[in-house]
mmCIF file of C-alpha atoms in Angstrom:
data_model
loop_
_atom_site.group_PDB
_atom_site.id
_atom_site.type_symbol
_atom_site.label_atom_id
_atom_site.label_comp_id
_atom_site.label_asym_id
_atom_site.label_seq_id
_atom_site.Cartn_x
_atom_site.Cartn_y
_atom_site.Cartn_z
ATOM 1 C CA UNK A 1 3.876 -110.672 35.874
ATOM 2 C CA UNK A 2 1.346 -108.226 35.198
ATOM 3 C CA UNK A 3 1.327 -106.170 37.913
ATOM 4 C CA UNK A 4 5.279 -105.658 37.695
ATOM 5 C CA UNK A 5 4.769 -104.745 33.943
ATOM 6 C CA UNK A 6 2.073 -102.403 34.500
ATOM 7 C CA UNK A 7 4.165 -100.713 37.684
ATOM 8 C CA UNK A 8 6.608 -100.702 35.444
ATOM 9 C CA UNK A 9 4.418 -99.098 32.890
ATOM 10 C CA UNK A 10 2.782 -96.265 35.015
ATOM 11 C CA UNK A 11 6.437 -95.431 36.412
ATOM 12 C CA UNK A 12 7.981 -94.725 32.445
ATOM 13 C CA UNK A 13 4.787 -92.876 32.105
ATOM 14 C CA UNK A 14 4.734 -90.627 35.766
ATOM 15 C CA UNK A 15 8.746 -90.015 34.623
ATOM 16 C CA UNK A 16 7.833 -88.601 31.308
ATOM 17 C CA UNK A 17 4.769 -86.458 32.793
ATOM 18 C CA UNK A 18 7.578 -85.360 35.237
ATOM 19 C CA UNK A 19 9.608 -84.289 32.711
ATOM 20 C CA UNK A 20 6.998 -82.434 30.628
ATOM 21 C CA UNK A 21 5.761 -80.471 33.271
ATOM 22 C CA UNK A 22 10.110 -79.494 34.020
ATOM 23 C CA UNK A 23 10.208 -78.405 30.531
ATOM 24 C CA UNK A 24 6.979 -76.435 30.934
ATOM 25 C CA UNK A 25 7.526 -74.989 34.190
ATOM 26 C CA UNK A 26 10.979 -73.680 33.147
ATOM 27 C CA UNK A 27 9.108 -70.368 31.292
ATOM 28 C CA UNK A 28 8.204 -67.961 34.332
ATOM 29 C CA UNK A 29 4.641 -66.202 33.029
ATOM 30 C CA UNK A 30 5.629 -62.095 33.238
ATOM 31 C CA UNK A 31 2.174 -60.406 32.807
ATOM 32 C CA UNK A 32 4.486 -56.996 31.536
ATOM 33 C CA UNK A 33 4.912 -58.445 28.009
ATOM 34 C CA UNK A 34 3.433 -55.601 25.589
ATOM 35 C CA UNK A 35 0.685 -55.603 23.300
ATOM 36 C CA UNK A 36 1.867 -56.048 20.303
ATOM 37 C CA UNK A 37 0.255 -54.808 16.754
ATOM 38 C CA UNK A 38 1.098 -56.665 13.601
ATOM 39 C CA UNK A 39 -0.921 -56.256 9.989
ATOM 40 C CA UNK A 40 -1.130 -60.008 9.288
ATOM 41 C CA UNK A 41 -3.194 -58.820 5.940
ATOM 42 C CA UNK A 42 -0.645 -56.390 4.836
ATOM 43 C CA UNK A 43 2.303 -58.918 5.661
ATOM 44 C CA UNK A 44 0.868 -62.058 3.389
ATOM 45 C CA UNK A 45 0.375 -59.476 0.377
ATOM 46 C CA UNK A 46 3.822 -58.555 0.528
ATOM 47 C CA UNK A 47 6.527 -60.678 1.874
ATOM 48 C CA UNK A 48 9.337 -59.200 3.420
ATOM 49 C CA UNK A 49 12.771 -60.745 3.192
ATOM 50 C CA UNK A 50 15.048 -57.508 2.904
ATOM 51 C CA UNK A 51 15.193 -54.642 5.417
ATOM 52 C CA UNK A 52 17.608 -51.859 6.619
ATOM 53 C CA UNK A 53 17.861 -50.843 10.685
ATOM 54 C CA UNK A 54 17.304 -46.610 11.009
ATOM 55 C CA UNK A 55 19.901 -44.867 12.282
ATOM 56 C CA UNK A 56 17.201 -42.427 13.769
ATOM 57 C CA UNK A 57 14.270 -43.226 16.192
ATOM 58 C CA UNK A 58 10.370 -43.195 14.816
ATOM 59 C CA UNK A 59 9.957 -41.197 17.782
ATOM 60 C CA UNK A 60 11.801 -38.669 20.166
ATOM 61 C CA UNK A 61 15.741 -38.827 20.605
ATOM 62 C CA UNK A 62 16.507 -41.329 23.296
ATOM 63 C CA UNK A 63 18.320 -40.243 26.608
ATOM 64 C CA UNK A 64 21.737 -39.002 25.687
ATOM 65 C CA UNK A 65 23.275 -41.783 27.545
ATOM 66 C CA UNK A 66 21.084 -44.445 25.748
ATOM 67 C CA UNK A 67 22.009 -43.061 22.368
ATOM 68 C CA UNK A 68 25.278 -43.719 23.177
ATOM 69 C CA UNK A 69 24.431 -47.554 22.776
ATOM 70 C CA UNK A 70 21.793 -47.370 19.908
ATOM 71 C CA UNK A 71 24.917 -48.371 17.685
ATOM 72 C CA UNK A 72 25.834 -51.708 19.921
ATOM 73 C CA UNK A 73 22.287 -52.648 19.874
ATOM 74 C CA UNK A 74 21.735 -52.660 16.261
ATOM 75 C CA UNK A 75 24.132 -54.849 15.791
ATOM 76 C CA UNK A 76 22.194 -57.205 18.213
ATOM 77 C CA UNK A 77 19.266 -56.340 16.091
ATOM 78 C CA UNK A 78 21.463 -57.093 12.734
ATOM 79 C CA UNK A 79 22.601 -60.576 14.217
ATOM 80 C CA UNK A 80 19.243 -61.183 15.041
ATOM 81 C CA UNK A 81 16.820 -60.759 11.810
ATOM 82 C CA UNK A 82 20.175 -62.460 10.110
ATOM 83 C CA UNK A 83 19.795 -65.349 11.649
ATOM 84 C CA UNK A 84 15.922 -65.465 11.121
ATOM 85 C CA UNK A 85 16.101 -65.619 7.739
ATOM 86 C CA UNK A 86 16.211 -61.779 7.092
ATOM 87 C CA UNK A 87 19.299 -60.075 4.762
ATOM 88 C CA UNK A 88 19.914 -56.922 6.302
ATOM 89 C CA UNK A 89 21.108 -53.976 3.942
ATOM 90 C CA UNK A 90 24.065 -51.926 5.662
ATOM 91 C CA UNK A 91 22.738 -48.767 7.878
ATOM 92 C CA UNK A 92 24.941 -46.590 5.968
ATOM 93 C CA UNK A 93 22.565 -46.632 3.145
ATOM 94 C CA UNK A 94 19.895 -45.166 5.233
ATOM 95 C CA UNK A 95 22.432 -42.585 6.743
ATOM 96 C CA UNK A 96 23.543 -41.576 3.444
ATOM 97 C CA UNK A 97 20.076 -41.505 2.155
ATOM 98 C CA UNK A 98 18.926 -39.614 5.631
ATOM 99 C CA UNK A 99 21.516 -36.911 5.668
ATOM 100 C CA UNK A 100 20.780 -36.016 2.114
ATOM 101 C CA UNK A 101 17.117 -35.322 2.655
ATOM 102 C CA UNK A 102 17.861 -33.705 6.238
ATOM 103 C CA UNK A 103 19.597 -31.080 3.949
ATOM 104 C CA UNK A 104 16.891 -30.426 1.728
ATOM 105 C CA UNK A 105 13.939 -30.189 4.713
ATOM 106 C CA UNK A 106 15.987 -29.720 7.936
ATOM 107 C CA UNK A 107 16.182 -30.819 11.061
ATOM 108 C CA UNK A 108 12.943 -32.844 12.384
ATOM 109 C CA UNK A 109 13.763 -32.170 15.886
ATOM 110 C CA UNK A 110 13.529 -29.238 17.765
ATOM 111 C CA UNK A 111 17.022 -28.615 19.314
ATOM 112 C CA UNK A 112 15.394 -26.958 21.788
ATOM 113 C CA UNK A 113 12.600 -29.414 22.779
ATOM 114 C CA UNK A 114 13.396 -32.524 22.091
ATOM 115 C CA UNK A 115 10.347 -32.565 19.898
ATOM 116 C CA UNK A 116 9.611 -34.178 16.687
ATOM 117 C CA UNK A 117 7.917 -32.091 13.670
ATOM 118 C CA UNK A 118 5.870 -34.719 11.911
ATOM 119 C CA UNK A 119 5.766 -33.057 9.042
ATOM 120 C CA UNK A 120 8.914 -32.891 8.194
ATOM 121 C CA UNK A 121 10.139 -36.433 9.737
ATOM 122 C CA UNK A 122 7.570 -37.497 6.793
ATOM 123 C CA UNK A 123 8.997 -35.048 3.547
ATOM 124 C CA UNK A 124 12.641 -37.122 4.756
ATOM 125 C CA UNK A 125 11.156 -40.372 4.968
ATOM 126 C CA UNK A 126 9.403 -40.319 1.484
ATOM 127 C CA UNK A 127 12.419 -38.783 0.319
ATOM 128 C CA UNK A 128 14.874 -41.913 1.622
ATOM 129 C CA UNK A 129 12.203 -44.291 0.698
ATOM 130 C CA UNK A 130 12.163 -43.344 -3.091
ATOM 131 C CA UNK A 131 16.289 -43.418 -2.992
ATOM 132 C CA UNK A 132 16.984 -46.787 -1.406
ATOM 133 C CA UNK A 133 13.939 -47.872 -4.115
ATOM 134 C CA UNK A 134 16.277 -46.893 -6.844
ATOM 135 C CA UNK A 135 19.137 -48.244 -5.681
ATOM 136 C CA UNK A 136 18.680 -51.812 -3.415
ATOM 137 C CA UNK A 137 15.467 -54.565 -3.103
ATOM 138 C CA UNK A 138 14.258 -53.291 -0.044
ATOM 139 C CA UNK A 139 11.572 -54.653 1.497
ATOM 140 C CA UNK A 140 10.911 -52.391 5.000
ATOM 141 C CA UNK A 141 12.188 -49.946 7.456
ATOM 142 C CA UNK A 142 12.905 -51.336 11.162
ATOM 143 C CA UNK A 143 13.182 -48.750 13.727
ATOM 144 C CA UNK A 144 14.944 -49.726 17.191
ATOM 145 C CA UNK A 145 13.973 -46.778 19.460
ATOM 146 C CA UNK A 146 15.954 -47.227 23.037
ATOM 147 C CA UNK A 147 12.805 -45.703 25.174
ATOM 148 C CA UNK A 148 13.116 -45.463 28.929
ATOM 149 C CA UNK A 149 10.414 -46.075 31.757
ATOM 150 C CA UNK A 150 9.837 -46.358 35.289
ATOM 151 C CA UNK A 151 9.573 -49.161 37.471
ATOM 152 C CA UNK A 152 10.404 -50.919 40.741
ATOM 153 C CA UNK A 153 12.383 -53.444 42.495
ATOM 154 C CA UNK A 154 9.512 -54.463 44.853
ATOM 155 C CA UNK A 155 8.692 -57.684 43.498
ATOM 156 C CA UNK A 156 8.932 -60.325 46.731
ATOM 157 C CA UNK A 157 11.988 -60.959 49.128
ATOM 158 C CA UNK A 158 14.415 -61.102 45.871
ATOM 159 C CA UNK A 159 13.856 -57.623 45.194
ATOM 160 C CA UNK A 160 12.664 -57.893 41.038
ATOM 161 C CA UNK A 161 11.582 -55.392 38.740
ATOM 162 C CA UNK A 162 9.391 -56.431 35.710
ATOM 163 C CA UNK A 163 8.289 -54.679 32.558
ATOM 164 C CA UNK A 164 7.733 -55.473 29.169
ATOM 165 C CA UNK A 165 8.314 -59.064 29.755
ATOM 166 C CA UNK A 166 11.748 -58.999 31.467
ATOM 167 C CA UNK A 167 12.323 -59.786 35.425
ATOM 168 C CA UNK A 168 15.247 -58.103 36.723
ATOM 169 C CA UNK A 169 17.585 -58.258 39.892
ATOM 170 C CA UNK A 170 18.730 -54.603 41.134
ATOM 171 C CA UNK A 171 22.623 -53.679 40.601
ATOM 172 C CA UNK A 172 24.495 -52.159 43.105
ATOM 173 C CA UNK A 173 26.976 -49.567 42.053
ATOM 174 C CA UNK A 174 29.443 -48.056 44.371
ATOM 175 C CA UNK A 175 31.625 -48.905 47.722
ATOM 176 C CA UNK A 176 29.953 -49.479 50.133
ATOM 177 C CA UNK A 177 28.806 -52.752 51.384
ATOM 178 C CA UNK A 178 25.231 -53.422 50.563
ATOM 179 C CA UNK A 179 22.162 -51.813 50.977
ATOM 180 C CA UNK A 180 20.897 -49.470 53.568
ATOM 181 C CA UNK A 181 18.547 -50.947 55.782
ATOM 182 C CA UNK A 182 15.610 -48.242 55.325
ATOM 183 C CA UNK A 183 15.862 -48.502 51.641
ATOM 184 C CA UNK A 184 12.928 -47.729 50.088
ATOM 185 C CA UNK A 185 12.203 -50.406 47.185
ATOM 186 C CA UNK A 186 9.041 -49.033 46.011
ATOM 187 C CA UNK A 187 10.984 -45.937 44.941
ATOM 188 C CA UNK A 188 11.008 -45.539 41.173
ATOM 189 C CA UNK A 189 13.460 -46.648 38.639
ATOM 190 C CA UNK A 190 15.131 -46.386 35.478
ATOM 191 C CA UNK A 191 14.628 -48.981 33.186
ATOM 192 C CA UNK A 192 15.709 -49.262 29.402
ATOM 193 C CA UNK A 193 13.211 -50.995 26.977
ATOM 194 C CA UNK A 194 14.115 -51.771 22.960
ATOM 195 C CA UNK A 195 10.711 -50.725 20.948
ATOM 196 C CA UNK A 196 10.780 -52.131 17.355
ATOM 197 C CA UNK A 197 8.627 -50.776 14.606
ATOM 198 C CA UNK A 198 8.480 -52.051 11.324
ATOM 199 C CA UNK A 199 7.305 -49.716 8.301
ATOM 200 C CA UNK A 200 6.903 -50.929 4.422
ATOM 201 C CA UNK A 201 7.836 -49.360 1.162
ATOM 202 C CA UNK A 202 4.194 -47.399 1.547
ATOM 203 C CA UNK A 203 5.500 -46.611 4.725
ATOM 204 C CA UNK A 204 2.552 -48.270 6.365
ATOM 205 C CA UNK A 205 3.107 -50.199 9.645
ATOM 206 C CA UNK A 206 3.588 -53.429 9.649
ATOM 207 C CA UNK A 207 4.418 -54.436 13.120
ATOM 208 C CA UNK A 208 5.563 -52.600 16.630
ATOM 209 C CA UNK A 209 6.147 -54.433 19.687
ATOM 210 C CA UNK A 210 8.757 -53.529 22.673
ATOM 211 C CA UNK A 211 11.150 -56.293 24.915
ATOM 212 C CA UNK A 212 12.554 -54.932 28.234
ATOM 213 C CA UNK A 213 16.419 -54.451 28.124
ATOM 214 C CA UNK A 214 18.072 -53.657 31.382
ATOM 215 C CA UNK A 215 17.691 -51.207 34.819
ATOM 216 C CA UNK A 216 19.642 -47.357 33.742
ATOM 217 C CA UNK A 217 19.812 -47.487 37.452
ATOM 218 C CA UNK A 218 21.693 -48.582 40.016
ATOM 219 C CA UNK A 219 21.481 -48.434 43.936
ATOM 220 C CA UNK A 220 24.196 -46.476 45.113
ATOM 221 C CA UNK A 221 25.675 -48.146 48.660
ATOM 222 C CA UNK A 222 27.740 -45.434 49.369
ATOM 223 C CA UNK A 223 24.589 -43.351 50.440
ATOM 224 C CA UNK A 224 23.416 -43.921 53.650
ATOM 225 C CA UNK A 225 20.069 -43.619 52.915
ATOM 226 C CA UNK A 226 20.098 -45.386 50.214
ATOM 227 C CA UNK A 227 19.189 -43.883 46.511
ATOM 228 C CA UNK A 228 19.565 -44.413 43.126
ATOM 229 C CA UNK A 229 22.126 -43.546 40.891
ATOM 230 C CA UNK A 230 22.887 -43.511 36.807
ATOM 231 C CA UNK A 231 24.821 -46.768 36.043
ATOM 232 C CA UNK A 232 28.207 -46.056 34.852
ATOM 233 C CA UNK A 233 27.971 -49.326 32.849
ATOM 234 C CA UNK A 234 25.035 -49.225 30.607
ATOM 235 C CA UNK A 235 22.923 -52.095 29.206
ATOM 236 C CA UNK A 236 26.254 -54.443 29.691
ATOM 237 C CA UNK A 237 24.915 -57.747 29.762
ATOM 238 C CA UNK A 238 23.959 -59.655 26.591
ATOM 239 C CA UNK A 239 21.964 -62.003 27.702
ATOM 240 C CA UNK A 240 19.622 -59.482 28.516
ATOM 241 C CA UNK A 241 20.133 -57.680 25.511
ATOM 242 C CA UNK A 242 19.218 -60.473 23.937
ATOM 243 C CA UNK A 243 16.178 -61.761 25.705
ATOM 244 C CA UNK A 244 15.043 -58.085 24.934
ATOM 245 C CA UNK A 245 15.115 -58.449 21.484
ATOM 246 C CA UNK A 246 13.368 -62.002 21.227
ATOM 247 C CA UNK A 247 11.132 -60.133 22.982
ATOM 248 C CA UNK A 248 10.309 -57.167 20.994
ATOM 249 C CA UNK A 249 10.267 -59.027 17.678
ATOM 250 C CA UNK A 250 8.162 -61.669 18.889
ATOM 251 C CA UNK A 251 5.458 -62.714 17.281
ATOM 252 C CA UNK A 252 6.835 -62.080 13.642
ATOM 253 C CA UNK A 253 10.177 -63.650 14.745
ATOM 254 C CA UNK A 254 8.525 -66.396 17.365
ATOM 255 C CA UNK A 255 10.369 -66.713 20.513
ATOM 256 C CA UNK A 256 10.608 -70.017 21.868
ATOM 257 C CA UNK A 257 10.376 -69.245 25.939
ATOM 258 C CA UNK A 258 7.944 -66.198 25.399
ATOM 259 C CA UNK A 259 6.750 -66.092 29.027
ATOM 260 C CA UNK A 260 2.976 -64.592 28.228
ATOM 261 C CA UNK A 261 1.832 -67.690 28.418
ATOM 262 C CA UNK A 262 0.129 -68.181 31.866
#
């Protein structure tokens, strides 16, 4: 009877090491994740619990076809932090407070440009920050710049792209019936990334970290050569909306199947 009981034994244990190494396996490592930076010190002195999502990026103006969705993916952002614990102040507060100063100091872009004047970006922040002081709890400034990049869909026979921690298939766009034959998939492309940074009532940084959204790109199959083209559907899926911002807000919001783990 031993024997059987100790077969019996190593097979309940082989099936759970099975198992385990499913589970484990089921996170593919993507060597794109970012760097992230994150004041640990500043964070324990001073907890944050209440925060408000800018209306305007910390850095340049996205694409004019990204801004178009900056709204839609705040609101990702907004379910998100919600449902980590976070109370999340309406943006209009920071509009209000935004457009007020913009008055006073002006514009901080250059309309001509693109470029941000530092300086003045600064005089409006100070000025917001010492309003929504007055007037709500607030604990930090999040900043959801929609930045764009390059990359390419010559990742093995299935054709992937990868940056900052996403792996994505190429979209076709157009009527044709697939894709031309010479393509060339180490050709550059398009790709949308969601950069969060996080700022404190000091406006000192507490955290910045980026998750990969979506390809702005699509391959066009009505070209015979084969090219890419500007997707007339942009950032449409929400599952990858969403892996993009586990991954930008990871680790101060820990995602469960970050894949920088090799």
């Amino acid at each position: 009877m031993r024997p059987l009981c100790f077969l019996r034994q190593l097979a309940i244990v082989t099936g759970l090491i099975t198992i385990i190494s499913g589970c484990a396996g089921s996170v593919t490592y993507n060597p794109t994740v970012v760097a992230w930076e994150i004041d640990e010190q500043r964070l324990a002195a001073n907890s944050v619990k209440t925060v408000v999502i800018a209306h305007v990026n910390l850095g340049a103006p996205s694409r004019n076809y990204l801004e178009k969705e900056e709204a839609r993916i705040d609101g990702y952002v907004s379910v998100y932090l919600k449902d980590n614990g976070f109370k999340v102040l309406p943006q209009r507060l920071f509009t209000q407070a935004w457009n007020t100063a913009e008055r006073a100091f002006g514009n901080p872009i250059d309309p001509t440009t693109g470029k941000m004047n530092v300086r003045t970006f600064s005089q409006i922040m100070i000025s917001v920050r010492d309003r929504l002081q007055e007037e709500s709890k607030l604990d930090a400034f999040v900043f959801t710049d929609l930045i764009e990049i390059e990359t390419a869909f010559n990742g093995g026979l299935k054709h992937l792209a990868r940056w900052d921690g996403v792996t994505r298939k190429p979209a076709l766009q157009g009527t044709g019936n697939g894709v031309s034959a010479n393509f060339n998939w180490n050709a550059p492309v398009a790709a949308a990334s969601l950069q969060v940074s996080i700022y404190d009532m000091e406006l000192q940084r507490l955290f910045t970290s980026r998750g990969g959204l979506d390809a702005t790109d699509a391959i066009d199959t009505r070209s015979s050569q084969g090219k890419y083209v500007r997707r007339r559907n942009m950032l449409e899926n929400e599952d990858h909306i969403k892996e993009g911002v586990r991954l930008a807000f990871h680790p101060l919001i820990e995602m469960q199947d970050w894949p920088g783990n090799p």
